[in-house]
Amino acid sequence: MKRGALRRRARDISLVLIVLVCATLVLWTWWDTTTPTSAFLPPETHFLQPLEPEEKVERRPNTETKDSSYSSATPFVNKEQSKELDPTDNKDTEEEEKEEKHVEKVTDIETNQGKTSTIEEEEQVEREVTVSEPKTPTSKDNKLQQVVTAGEAEATKTTHINSDPEKKTLTTDQERTEEFVDKKDDDSSSSTARIANQACNYAKGKWVVDNRHRPLYSGSRCKQWLASMWACRLMQRTDFAFERLRWQPKDCSMEDFEGSKFLTRMRNKTLAFVGDSLGRQQFQSMMCMITGGKERPDVLDVGPEFGFITPEGGARPGGWAYRFPETNTTVLYHWSSTLCDIEPLNLLDPLTEHAMHLDRPPAFLRQYLHKIDVLVMNTGHHWNRGKLNGNRWVMHLNGVPNTNRKLAALGNAKNFTIHSTVSWVSSQLPNHPGLKAFYRSLSPRHFVGGEWNTGGSCNNTTPMSIGKEVLQEESSDYSAGHAVKGTGVKLLDITALSHIRDEGHISRFSISASKGVQDCLHWCLPGVPDTWNEILFAMI
């Protein structure tokens, strides 16, 4: 028995030895043709590829600092009106000239001195508004409940910016310029090949220097279209590095803007800007961009076709409209600071109150929408108690004075109006198949150390944008982002990219500002609003 077991074991051992010898021969043969280790290790590019410098650390700080008076809740201010009041109703269009002397009266819920506003409705907004996702309304009351949730959520919205920790702050304009020039080739080379990308989020990206293509026009020569109060080349400002910055979207490129291409694309069409003075800046920027800042005596003034006639005793019409004869392209602007219908209660009384119909779009849109092919709307900085009281605006809902306490809070009223007008425009799109409608998000303010009338300033000439990248997916303007959801109106999101361009404001260089008053709301042109139009051009 033992002898038989030993024989079987010896046979098994022999088989194992034969298998091992064969395997050894196969391995030797394989060794001559390939390196064995490469078959078992993963490709180097999968695991051993070094990270790009900007991907090593992705920081997403809140850009709202103690030194900055801007927050996404800026328009929801309910502060006691100051002694200086703006003109009223038709005269409200004159306040753009008044802005040479003082900036629009917008205050924050919390001032730069850390003092909280004591206005009752402001506190009411903080108590009643939540950050919850608004539900689909089933009635006007439900719609109001949905809209008022935007105020507080907007105040907590964070602008996500990727900061390069190795980037040092430049202390002088010369240093900043040299830094930009050093980076020019690398930054501009990534955008030489323009690609069409319908899915591009143009709000994500960074500012880069472009010495070859910026500025798009001369601020000192575009006198036919550009108001002198916004042409910083005609002021005492001496640093103009801000004119050479170009917005570079992340992971995609924008088509270069050319006036001829714009006019060809807009042949036999009308582009309309409807909004406040920031909308007027965008309109004037577009006119300068199309013409290259050159005189165009052949361009026709067609304002009367849209009701733009200076009223008797008035300083200016309610808007401007110009037509380029070579392509029959019309570009117009209509003043509507609150983006709702406003009408006098007593036509015979020059001091009459005006009904501010929160649930009605501006009469201009109801009358002329059929003549518009591309519509850009905006509002925001006029939603404060000083404007309402100064212009004798009385909020109305359903044709009667408003009695809803929630809607009496200005933040809620502003959100409700935006939703109402955007929804109405969206409902009209089936009747106008060629119409493309946009709502432009809030343009940020950069007052530091106070408000426009309390010593607030924006003296910085080194942009916050150096070494930073906007990465957020959703808009910093919460109410704007939510107003367009589920509608046919598109969002022209410019808030975050404009927020890191604090050096681009008119600042202390206004040609006729009162002593100690700075304009940290409006922009120097050429400047940031040119980028808004470049993005608009890419989206249409």
Coordinates of C-alpha atoms in Angstrom, one line a residue:
M1 CA 0.0 0.0 0.0
K2 CA 2.7 2.5 1.0
R3 CA 4.7 1.6 -2.1
G4 CA 1.6 2.4 -4.4
A5 CA 1.0 5.7 -2.7
L6 CA 4.6 6.7 -3.2
R7 CA 4.4 5.9 -6.9
R8 CA 1.4 8.0 -7.4
R9 CA 3.0 10.9 -5.5
A10 CA 6.1 10.6 -7.6
R11 CA 4.0 10.7 -10.8
D12 CA 2.2 13.9 -9.6
I13 CA 5.5 15.6 -8.8
S14 CA 6.8 14.7 -12.2
L15 CA 3.7 16.3 -13.9
V16 CA 4.2 19.5 -11.8
L17 CA 7.9 19.7 -12.8
I18 CA 7.0 19.3 -16.5
V19 CA 4.4 22.1 -16.2
L20 CA 6.9 24.4 -14.5
V21 CA 9.6 23.7 -17.2
C22 CA 7.1 24.5 -19.9
A23 CA 6.0 27.7 -18.2
T24 CA 9.6 28.8 -17.8
L25 CA 10.3 28.2 -21.5
V26 CA 7.2 30.3 -22.4
L27 CA 8.3 33.1 -20.1
W28 CA 11.8 33.2 -21.5
T29 CA 10.3 33.4 -25.0
W30 CA 8.0 36.3 -24.0
W31 CA 10.8 38.2 -22.3
D32 CA 12.5 38.6 -25.7
T33 CA 9.5 40.3 -27.2
T34 CA 8.0 42.5 -24.4
T35 CA 8.7 43.8 -20.9
P36 CA 6.6 41.8 -18.5
T37 CA 6.1 44.7 -16.0
S38 CA 4.4 46.9 -18.6
A39 CA 1.7 44.3 -18.9
F40 CA 0.7 44.5 -15.3
L41 CA 1.2 48.3 -14.5
P42 CA -1.6 50.8 -15.5
P43 CA -0.8 53.4 -18.2
E44 CA 1.2 56.3 -16.7
T45 CA -1.3 58.8 -17.9
H46 CA -4.1 57.3 -15.8
F47 CA -2.5 57.6 -12.4
L48 CA 0.9 59.3 -12.7
Q49 CA -0.1 62.3 -14.7
P50 CA 0.8 65.5 -12.8
L51 CA -2.0 67.9 -12.0
E52 CA -2.3 71.2 -13.8
P53 CA -1.3 74.1 -11.5
E54 CA -4.8 75.5 -11.3
E55 CA -6.2 72.1 -10.4
K56 CA -4.0 71.4 -7.5
V57 CA -6.1 73.5 -5.1
E58 CA -9.6 74.5 -5.9
R59 CA -10.8 77.2 -3.5
R60 CA -14.3 78.5 -3.5
P61 CA -14.3 81.5 -1.2
N62 CA -17.2 83.8 -0.7
T63 CA -16.3 87.0 -2.6
E64 CA -18.4 89.1 -0.3
T65 CA -16.0 90.7 2.2
K66 CA -16.3 93.2 5.0
D67 CA -14.7 95.7 2.8
S68 CA -17.2 95.3 -0.1
S69 CA -20.6 96.8 0.0
Y70 CA -21.8 94.6 -2.8
S71 CA -23.9 91.5 -2.2
S72 CA -26.3 89.7 -4.4
A73 CA -29.0 91.1 -2.2
T74 CA -28.2 94.7 -3.2
P75 CA -31.5 95.5 -4.8
F76 CA -33.5 94.5 -1.7
V77 CA -32.8 97.6 0.2
N78 CA -35.3 99.5 2.2
K79 CA -33.4 102.4 3.6
E80 CA -34.8 105.8 4.5
Q81 CA -34.6 108.1 1.5
S82 CA -32.0 110.8 1.6
K83 CA -32.6 114.5 1.1
E84 CA -31.6 114.3 -2.5
L85 CA -34.4 112.7 -4.6
D86 CA -34.4 111.8 -8.3
P87 CA -36.8 113.2 -10.9
T88 CA -40.2 111.5 -11.3
D89 CA -41.9 109.5 -14.0
N90 CA -41.1 111.1 -17.4
K91 CA -38.4 113.0 -15.6
D92 CA -37.0 109.7 -14.4
T93 CA -35.2 109.4 -17.8
E94 CA -33.4 112.6 -16.9
E95 CA -31.7 111.0 -13.9
E96 CA -29.1 109.4 -16.2
E97 CA -27.8 113.0 -16.6
K98 CA -28.2 113.5 -12.9
E99 CA -25.9 110.5 -12.4
E100 CA -23.0 112.7 -13.4
K101 CA -23.6 114.4 -10.0
H102 CA -24.7 111.5 -7.9
V103 CA -25.0 107.7 -8.2
E104 CA -28.3 105.9 -7.9
K105 CA -29.6 105.5 -4.4
V106 CA -29.2 101.8 -3.6
T107 CA -28.3 100.6 -0.1
D108 CA -27.6 97.3 1.4
I109 CA -29.4 95.4 4.2
E110 CA -26.2 95.6 6.1
T111 CA -24.0 98.7 5.6
N112 CA -20.3 98.8 5.5
Q113 CA -20.2 100.1 9.0
G114 CA -21.9 96.9 10.2
K115 CA -25.1 98.7 11.0
T116 CA -28.3 96.8 10.3
S117 CA -31.1 98.7 8.6
T118 CA -34.1 99.4 10.8
I119 CA -36.8 99.6 8.1
E120 CA -39.7 97.3 9.1
E121 CA -40.2 95.7 5.8
E122 CA -36.5 94.9 5.5
E123 CA -36.7 92.9 8.7
Q124 CA -39.9 91.3 7.3
V125 CA -38.0 90.1 4.3
E126 CA -35.4 88.4 6.5
R127 CA -38.1 86.7 8.6
E128 CA -40.3 85.5 5.7
V129 CA -37.9 84.7 2.9
T130 CA -36.4 81.2 2.8
V131 CA -33.8 79.5 0.6
S132 CA -36.1 76.6 -0.3
E133 CA -36.7 75.7 -3.9
P134 CA -39.9 77.5 -5.0
K135 CA -42.7 75.2 -6.0
T136 CA -44.9 75.6 -9.1
P137 CA -47.6 78.1 -8.2
T138 CA -51.3 77.2 -8.7
S139 CA -52.6 80.7 -8.1
K140 CA -51.4 84.3 -7.9
D141 CA -50.9 83.9 -4.1
N142 CA -48.9 80.8 -4.6
K143 CA -46.9 82.6 -7.3
L144 CA -46.2 85.3 -4.8
Q145 CA -45.1 82.8 -2.2
Q146 CA -42.8 81.2 -4.8
V147 CA -41.2 84.5 -5.8
V148 CA -40.6 85.9 -2.4
T149 CA -38.4 83.0 -1.5
A150 CA -35.7 84.4 -3.7
G151 CA -34.6 87.4 -1.6
E152 CA -32.8 85.8 1.2
A153 CA -31.5 83.0 -0.9
E154 CA -30.0 85.6 -3.2
A155 CA -28.3 87.2 -0.2
T156 CA -26.6 83.9 0.6
K157 CA -25.5 83.1 -3.0
T158 CA -21.7 82.6 -3.2
T159 CA -19.6 83.4 -6.2
H160 CA -17.2 80.5 -6.6
I161 CA -13.8 81.6 -7.7
N162 CA -10.7 79.6 -8.1
S163 CA -7.7 81.5 -6.7
D164 CA -4.1 80.9 -7.6
P165 CA -2.4 80.8 -4.2
E166 CA 0.9 81.6 -5.7
K167 CA -0.3 84.8 -7.4
K168 CA 0.8 87.8 -5.5
T169 CA -1.2 91.0 -5.5
L170 CA 0.3 93.7 -7.8
T171 CA 0.7 97.0 -6.0
T172 CA 1.0 99.4 -9.0
D173 CA -0.5 99.8 -12.4
Q174 CA 2.9 99.3 -14.0
E175 CA 3.5 96.0 -12.2
R176 CA 0.0 94.9 -13.1
T177 CA 0.6 95.8 -16.8
E178 CA 3.9 93.9 -16.9
E179 CA 2.3 90.9 -15.3
F180 CA -0.5 91.0 -17.9
V181 CA 2.0 91.3 -20.8
D182 CA 4.0 88.3 -19.5
K183 CA 0.9 86.2 -19.5
K184 CA -0.5 87.5 -22.9
D185 CA 0.9 84.9 -25.2
D186 CA -0.2 81.9 -23.1
D187 CA -3.7 83.3 -22.4
S188 CA -4.4 84.5 -25.9
S189 CA -3.1 81.4 -27.6
S190 CA -5.8 79.2 -26.1
S191 CA -8.4 81.3 -27.8
T192 CA -7.0 81.8 -31.3
A193 CA -9.0 78.9 -32.7
R194 CA -12.6 79.9 -32.1
I195 CA -15.0 77.0 -31.8
A196 CA -18.8 76.8 -31.8
N197 CA -20.1 75.2 -28.7
Q198 CA -23.8 75.5 -28.1
A199 CA -23.4 74.0 -24.6
C200 CA -20.9 76.6 -23.4
N201 CA -21.5 78.2 -20.1
Y202 CA -20.1 81.7 -20.9
A203 CA -20.4 82.8 -17.3
K204 CA -17.6 80.5 -16.2
G205 CA -14.0 81.5 -17.1
K206 CA -11.4 84.1 -16.3
W207 CA -10.2 87.5 -17.5
V208 CA -7.0 87.5 -19.6
V209 CA -5.0 90.3 -21.2
D210 CA -5.4 90.9 -24.9
N211 CA -3.2 93.7 -26.3
R212 CA -4.1 92.9 -29.9
H213 CA -7.8 93.0 -29.9
R214 CA -8.7 95.3 -26.9
P215 CA -10.2 97.8 -26.6
L216 CA -12.9 97.1 -29.3
Y217 CA -13.3 100.9 -29.9
S218 CA -11.9 104.2 -28.8
G219 CA -13.5 105.8 -25.8
S220 CA -12.4 109.2 -26.9
R221 CA -13.7 108.9 -30.5
C222 CA -17.1 107.2 -30.0
K223 CA -18.8 110.5 -29.3
Q224 CA -21.7 109.9 -31.6
W225 CA -23.0 107.1 -29.4
L226 CA -21.2 107.3 -26.1
A227 CA -22.3 109.7 -23.3
S228 CA -19.4 111.7 -22.0
M229 CA -20.3 110.9 -18.4
W230 CA -19.3 107.2 -19.2
A231 CA -16.3 107.8 -21.4
C232 CA -13.4 107.6 -19.0
R233 CA -10.9 108.6 -21.7
L234 CA -12.5 112.0 -21.5
M235 CA -12.0 112.2 -17.8
Q236 CA -8.9 112.6 -15.5
R237 CA -8.3 108.9 -15.2
T238 CA -4.8 108.0 -16.3
D239 CA -4.7 104.2 -16.0
F240 CA -6.3 102.2 -18.8
A241 CA -5.0 98.7 -18.4
F242 CA -8.6 97.7 -17.6
E243 CA -9.5 98.3 -21.3
R244 CA -7.2 95.4 -22.4
L245 CA -8.9 92.6 -20.5
R246 CA -10.9 90.0 -22.4
W247 CA -13.2 87.4 -20.9
Q248 CA -12.1 83.8 -21.7
P249 CA -14.9 81.2 -21.0
K250 CA -13.8 78.0 -19.5
D251 CA -13.5 75.0 -21.8
C252 CA -14.8 76.9 -24.8
S253 CA -14.2 80.0 -26.8
M254 CA -16.3 83.0 -27.9
E255 CA -16.5 84.1 -31.5
D256 CA -14.7 87.4 -32.1
F257 CA -17.1 90.3 -32.3
E258 CA -17.1 92.2 -35.6
G259 CA -19.5 94.9 -36.5
S260 CA -20.0 93.6 -40.0
K261 CA -20.7 90.0 -38.7
F262 CA -23.2 91.4 -36.2
L263 CA -25.0 93.4 -38.8
T264 CA -25.1 90.4 -41.2
R265 CA -26.5 88.1 -38.5
M266 CA -29.1 90.7 -37.6
R267 CA -30.1 91.6 -41.2
N268 CA -33.7 92.9 -41.3
K269 CA -33.9 92.5 -37.5
T270 CA -34.2 94.6 -34.4
L271 CA -32.2 94.3 -31.1
A272 CA -33.9 96.0 -28.1
F273 CA -32.5 96.7 -24.7
V274 CA -35.2 97.4 -22.1
G275 CA -34.1 98.4 -18.6
D276 CA -32.3 100.9 -16.4
S277 CA -29.2 103.0 -16.9
L278 CA -27.0 99.9 -16.9
G279 CA -29.1 98.7 -19.8
R280 CA -28.4 102.1 -21.5
Q281 CA -24.7 101.5 -21.0
Q282 CA -25.0 98.1 -22.7
F283 CA -26.9 99.8 -25.5
Q284 CA -24.3 102.5 -26.0
S285 CA -21.5 99.9 -25.8
M286 CA -23.2 97.9 -28.6
M287 CA -23.5 101.0 -30.8
C288 CA -19.8 101.7 -30.3
M289 CA -18.8 98.1 -30.9
I290 CA -20.8 97.9 -34.2
T291 CA -19.3 101.1 -35.6
G292 CA -15.9 100.6 -34.1
G293 CA -16.3 103.9 -32.4
K294 CA -16.4 105.8 -35.8
E295 CA -18.7 108.4 -37.0
R296 CA -21.6 107.0 -39.0
P297 CA -23.7 109.9 -40.5
D298 CA -25.6 107.4 -42.6
V299 CA -27.1 105.6 -39.6
L300 CA -30.8 106.6 -39.3
D301 CA -32.6 107.9 -36.2
V302 CA -35.8 105.9 -36.2
G303 CA -36.9 106.7 -32.6
P304 CA -40.4 108.0 -33.6
E305 CA -41.2 104.5 -35.0
F306 CA -41.0 103.2 -31.4
G307 CA -42.6 106.2 -29.7
F308 CA -39.4 107.8 -28.7
I309 CA -40.3 111.5 -28.9
T310 CA -39.2 114.1 -26.4
P311 CA -42.3 115.2 -24.5
E312 CA -43.2 118.8 -24.1
G313 CA -41.1 120.2 -21.3
G314 CA -39.1 117.1 -21.2
A315 CA -35.3 116.8 -21.5
R316 CA -35.2 113.6 -23.6
P317 CA -37.3 110.9 -25.1
G318 CA -38.0 107.5 -23.4
G319 CA -35.4 105.8 -25.5
W320 CA -33.4 105.8 -28.7
A321 CA -33.5 103.7 -31.9
Y322 CA -31.0 103.7 -34.7
R323 CA -31.0 101.8 -38.0
F324 CA -28.0 100.7 -40.1
P325 CA -29.2 101.0 -43.7
E326 CA -26.8 98.5 -45.3
T327 CA -28.5 95.6 -43.5
N328 CA -31.7 97.2 -42.2
T329 CA -30.6 96.4 -38.7
T330 CA -32.2 98.4 -35.8
V331 CA -30.7 98.7 -32.3
L332 CA -32.8 100.5 -29.7
Y333 CA -33.0 101.2 -26.0
H334 CA -36.1 101.9 -23.9
W335 CA -35.9 103.2 -20.4
S336 CA -37.8 101.0 -17.9
S337 CA -36.0 101.0 -14.6
T338 CA -38.3 98.6 -12.8
L339 CA -39.4 96.5 -15.8
C340 CA -43.1 96.9 -15.0
D341 CA -45.8 99.2 -16.2
I342 CA -46.0 102.6 -14.6
E343 CA -48.8 105.1 -15.3
P344 CA -49.9 108.4 -13.7
L345 CA -53.0 108.3 -11.6
N346 CA -54.0 111.8 -12.6
L347 CA -52.9 113.1 -16.0
L348 CA -53.8 116.7 -15.1
D349 CA -51.7 116.8 -11.9
P350 CA -47.9 117.2 -12.6
L351 CA -47.3 116.0 -9.0
T352 CA -49.6 113.0 -9.2
E353 CA -48.7 109.6 -7.9
H354 CA -48.0 106.8 -10.3
A355 CA -49.3 103.3 -10.3
M356 CA -46.5 100.8 -10.3
H357 CA -48.2 97.7 -11.7
L358 CA -46.1 94.8 -10.5
D359 CA -48.0 92.2 -12.5
R360 CA -47.9 94.1 -15.9
P361 CA -45.0 94.2 -18.3
P362 CA -43.9 97.7 -19.5
A363 CA -46.4 99.2 -21.9
F364 CA -43.6 99.5 -24.5
L365 CA -43.2 95.7 -24.6
R366 CA -46.9 95.2 -25.0
Q367 CA -47.0 97.7 -27.9
Y368 CA -43.8 96.9 -29.8
L369 CA -42.9 93.3 -29.0
H370 CA -44.0 92.3 -32.5
K371 CA -41.3 94.5 -34.0
I372 CA -38.4 93.0 -31.9
D373 CA -36.3 90.0 -32.8
V374 CA -33.8 90.0 -29.9
L375 CA -34.8 91.4 -26.5
V376 CA -32.5 92.0 -23.6
M377 CA -34.2 93.0 -20.3
N378 CA -32.8 94.0 -16.9
T379 CA -33.7 95.7 -13.7
G380 CA -32.4 95.8 -10.1
H381 CA -30.9 99.0 -8.7
H382 CA -34.0 101.1 -8.6
W383 CA -35.8 98.8 -6.2
N384 CA -35.2 100.9 -3.1
R385 CA -37.4 103.1 -0.9
G386 CA -35.7 106.4 -2.1
K387 CA -36.6 105.7 -5.7
L388 CA -40.2 104.8 -4.9
N389 CA -40.8 107.8 -2.7
G390 CA -38.9 110.3 -4.9
N391 CA -40.8 109.2 -8.1
R392 CA -44.2 108.9 -6.2
W393 CA -44.6 105.2 -7.2
V394 CA -47.3 103.3 -5.5
M395 CA -47.3 99.5 -5.9
H396 CA -50.4 98.1 -7.6
L397 CA -51.5 94.5 -8.0
N398 CA -54.5 93.4 -10.1
G399 CA -55.2 97.1 -11.0
V400 CA -55.6 98.3 -7.3
P401 CA -53.1 99.5 -4.6
N402 CA -51.3 96.5 -3.1
T403 CA -52.5 95.3 0.3
N404 CA -50.3 92.2 0.5
R405 CA -47.9 92.7 3.3
K406 CA -45.4 90.3 1.9
L407 CA -45.4 92.0 -1.5
A408 CA -44.9 95.4 0.3
A409 CA -41.3 94.3 1.0
L410 CA -39.2 95.7 -1.8
G411 CA -37.1 92.6 -2.3
N412 CA -40.3 90.5 -2.7
A413 CA -41.9 93.1 -5.0
K414 CA -38.8 93.1 -7.2
N415 CA -38.7 89.3 -7.5
F416 CA -42.4 89.1 -8.2
T417 CA -42.1 91.7 -11.0
I418 CA -39.1 89.9 -12.6
H419 CA -41.0 86.6 -12.6
S420 CA -44.1 88.3 -13.9
T421 CA -42.5 90.1 -16.8
V422 CA -40.3 87.1 -17.8
S423 CA -43.3 84.8 -17.7
W424 CA -45.3 87.2 -19.9
V425 CA -42.6 87.5 -22.4
S426 CA -42.2 83.7 -22.5
S427 CA -45.9 83.3 -23.0
Q428 CA -45.6 85.6 -26.1
L429 CA -42.9 83.5 -27.8
P430 CA -45.3 81.2 -29.6
N431 CA -46.8 84.3 -31.2
H432 CA -43.4 85.5 -32.4
P433 CA -41.4 82.4 -33.5
G434 CA -38.3 84.4 -34.5
L435 CA -38.1 86.3 -31.1
K436 CA -35.1 85.5 -28.9
A437 CA -35.5 86.9 -25.4
F438 CA -32.9 87.3 -22.7
Y439 CA -32.9 88.5 -19.1
R440 CA -29.6 90.0 -18.0
S441 CA -28.6 89.3 -14.5
L442 CA -27.6 92.1 -11.9
S443 CA -24.6 94.3 -12.6
P444 CA -22.7 94.5 -9.2
R445 CA -21.8 97.6 -7.3
H446 CA -18.4 98.0 -5.5
F447 CA -18.8 100.7 -2.9
V448 CA -16.3 100.4 -0.1
G449 CA -16.4 102.2 3.2
G450 CA -19.9 103.6 2.8
E451 CA -22.6 104.3 0.2
W452 CA -22.7 106.6 -2.7
N453 CA -23.7 109.5 -0.4
T454 CA -21.7 108.5 2.7
G455 CA -18.2 108.4 1.4
G456 CA -18.3 105.0 -0.4
S457 CA -15.4 104.6 -2.8
C458 CA -13.9 102.2 -5.4
N459 CA -10.4 103.5 -5.8
N460 CA -8.8 100.1 -6.6
T461 CA -7.0 100.0 -9.9
T462 CA -5.7 96.4 -9.5
P463 CA -8.6 94.1 -10.5
M464 CA -9.7 91.3 -8.2
S465 CA -9.7 89.1 -11.3
I466 CA -6.0 88.6 -11.3
G467 CA -5.2 84.9 -10.8
K468 CA -8.9 84.0 -10.3
E469 CA -11.4 82.0 -12.2
V470 CA -15.2 81.9 -12.0
L471 CA -16.3 78.3 -11.7
Q472 CA -19.8 78.3 -10.4
E473 CA -22.5 76.6 -12.4
E474 CA -25.5 78.8 -11.4
S475 CA -25.8 82.5 -11.4
S476 CA -24.9 84.7 -8.4
D477 CA -28.1 86.6 -9.2
Y478 CA -30.5 84.0 -7.6
S479 CA -33.8 85.8 -8.6
A480 CA -32.7 86.1 -12.2
G481 CA -31.6 82.5 -12.4
H482 CA -34.9 81.2 -11.0
A483 CA -37.1 83.6 -13.0
V484 CA -36.0 82.2 -16.3
K485 CA -36.2 78.5 -15.3
G486 CA -38.9 76.7 -17.1
T487 CA -39.4 79.6 -19.5
G488 CA -38.3 80.3 -23.1
V489 CA -36.4 83.3 -21.9
K490 CA -32.6 82.8 -21.6
L491 CA -30.3 84.1 -18.9
L492 CA -27.5 86.5 -19.9
D493 CA -25.5 85.9 -16.8
I494 CA -22.9 88.6 -16.2
T495 CA -22.9 89.0 -12.4
A496 CA -20.0 86.9 -11.2
L497 CA -17.6 87.9 -14.1
S498 CA -18.4 91.6 -13.5
H499 CA -18.0 91.2 -9.7
I500 CA -14.3 90.6 -10.0
R501 CA -13.8 93.8 -12.1
D502 CA -14.1 96.4 -9.4
E503 CA -11.4 98.5 -11.0
G504 CA -13.6 99.1 -14.1
H505 CA -16.0 101.7 -12.5
I506 CA -16.1 105.4 -13.2
S507 CA -15.1 105.9 -9.5
R508 CA -13.9 109.4 -8.5
F509 CA -13.2 110.4 -12.1
S510 CA -16.8 111.5 -13.0
I511 CA -16.6 114.8 -14.9
S512 CA -19.2 116.6 -12.7
A513 CA -19.6 114.5 -9.5
S514 CA -20.1 116.4 -6.3
K515 CA -17.1 116.4 -4.0
G516 CA -16.6 113.2 -2.1
V517 CA -19.2 111.3 -4.3
Q518 CA -17.9 108.4 -6.4
D519 CA -19.7 106.3 -9.0
C520 CA -19.1 102.7 -8.2
L521 CA -22.2 101.5 -10.0
H522 CA -21.7 102.5 -13.7
W523 CA -18.8 101.3 -15.8
C524 CA -16.1 103.0 -17.8
L525 CA -16.6 102.5 -21.5
P526 CA -14.9 100.8 -23.2
G527 CA -15.1 98.3 -20.4
V528 CA -17.0 95.5 -18.8
P529 CA -20.4 96.0 -20.6
D530 CA -18.5 95.2 -23.9
T531 CA -18.1 91.7 -22.6
W532 CA -21.9 91.5 -21.9
N533 CA -22.4 92.2 -25.6
E534 CA -19.8 89.7 -26.7
I535 CA -21.6 87.0 -24.8
L536 CA -24.9 88.2 -26.2
F537 CA -23.5 88.0 -29.7
A538 CA -22.3 84.4 -29.0
M539 CA -25.7 83.4 -27.7
I540 CA -27.7 84.8 -30.7

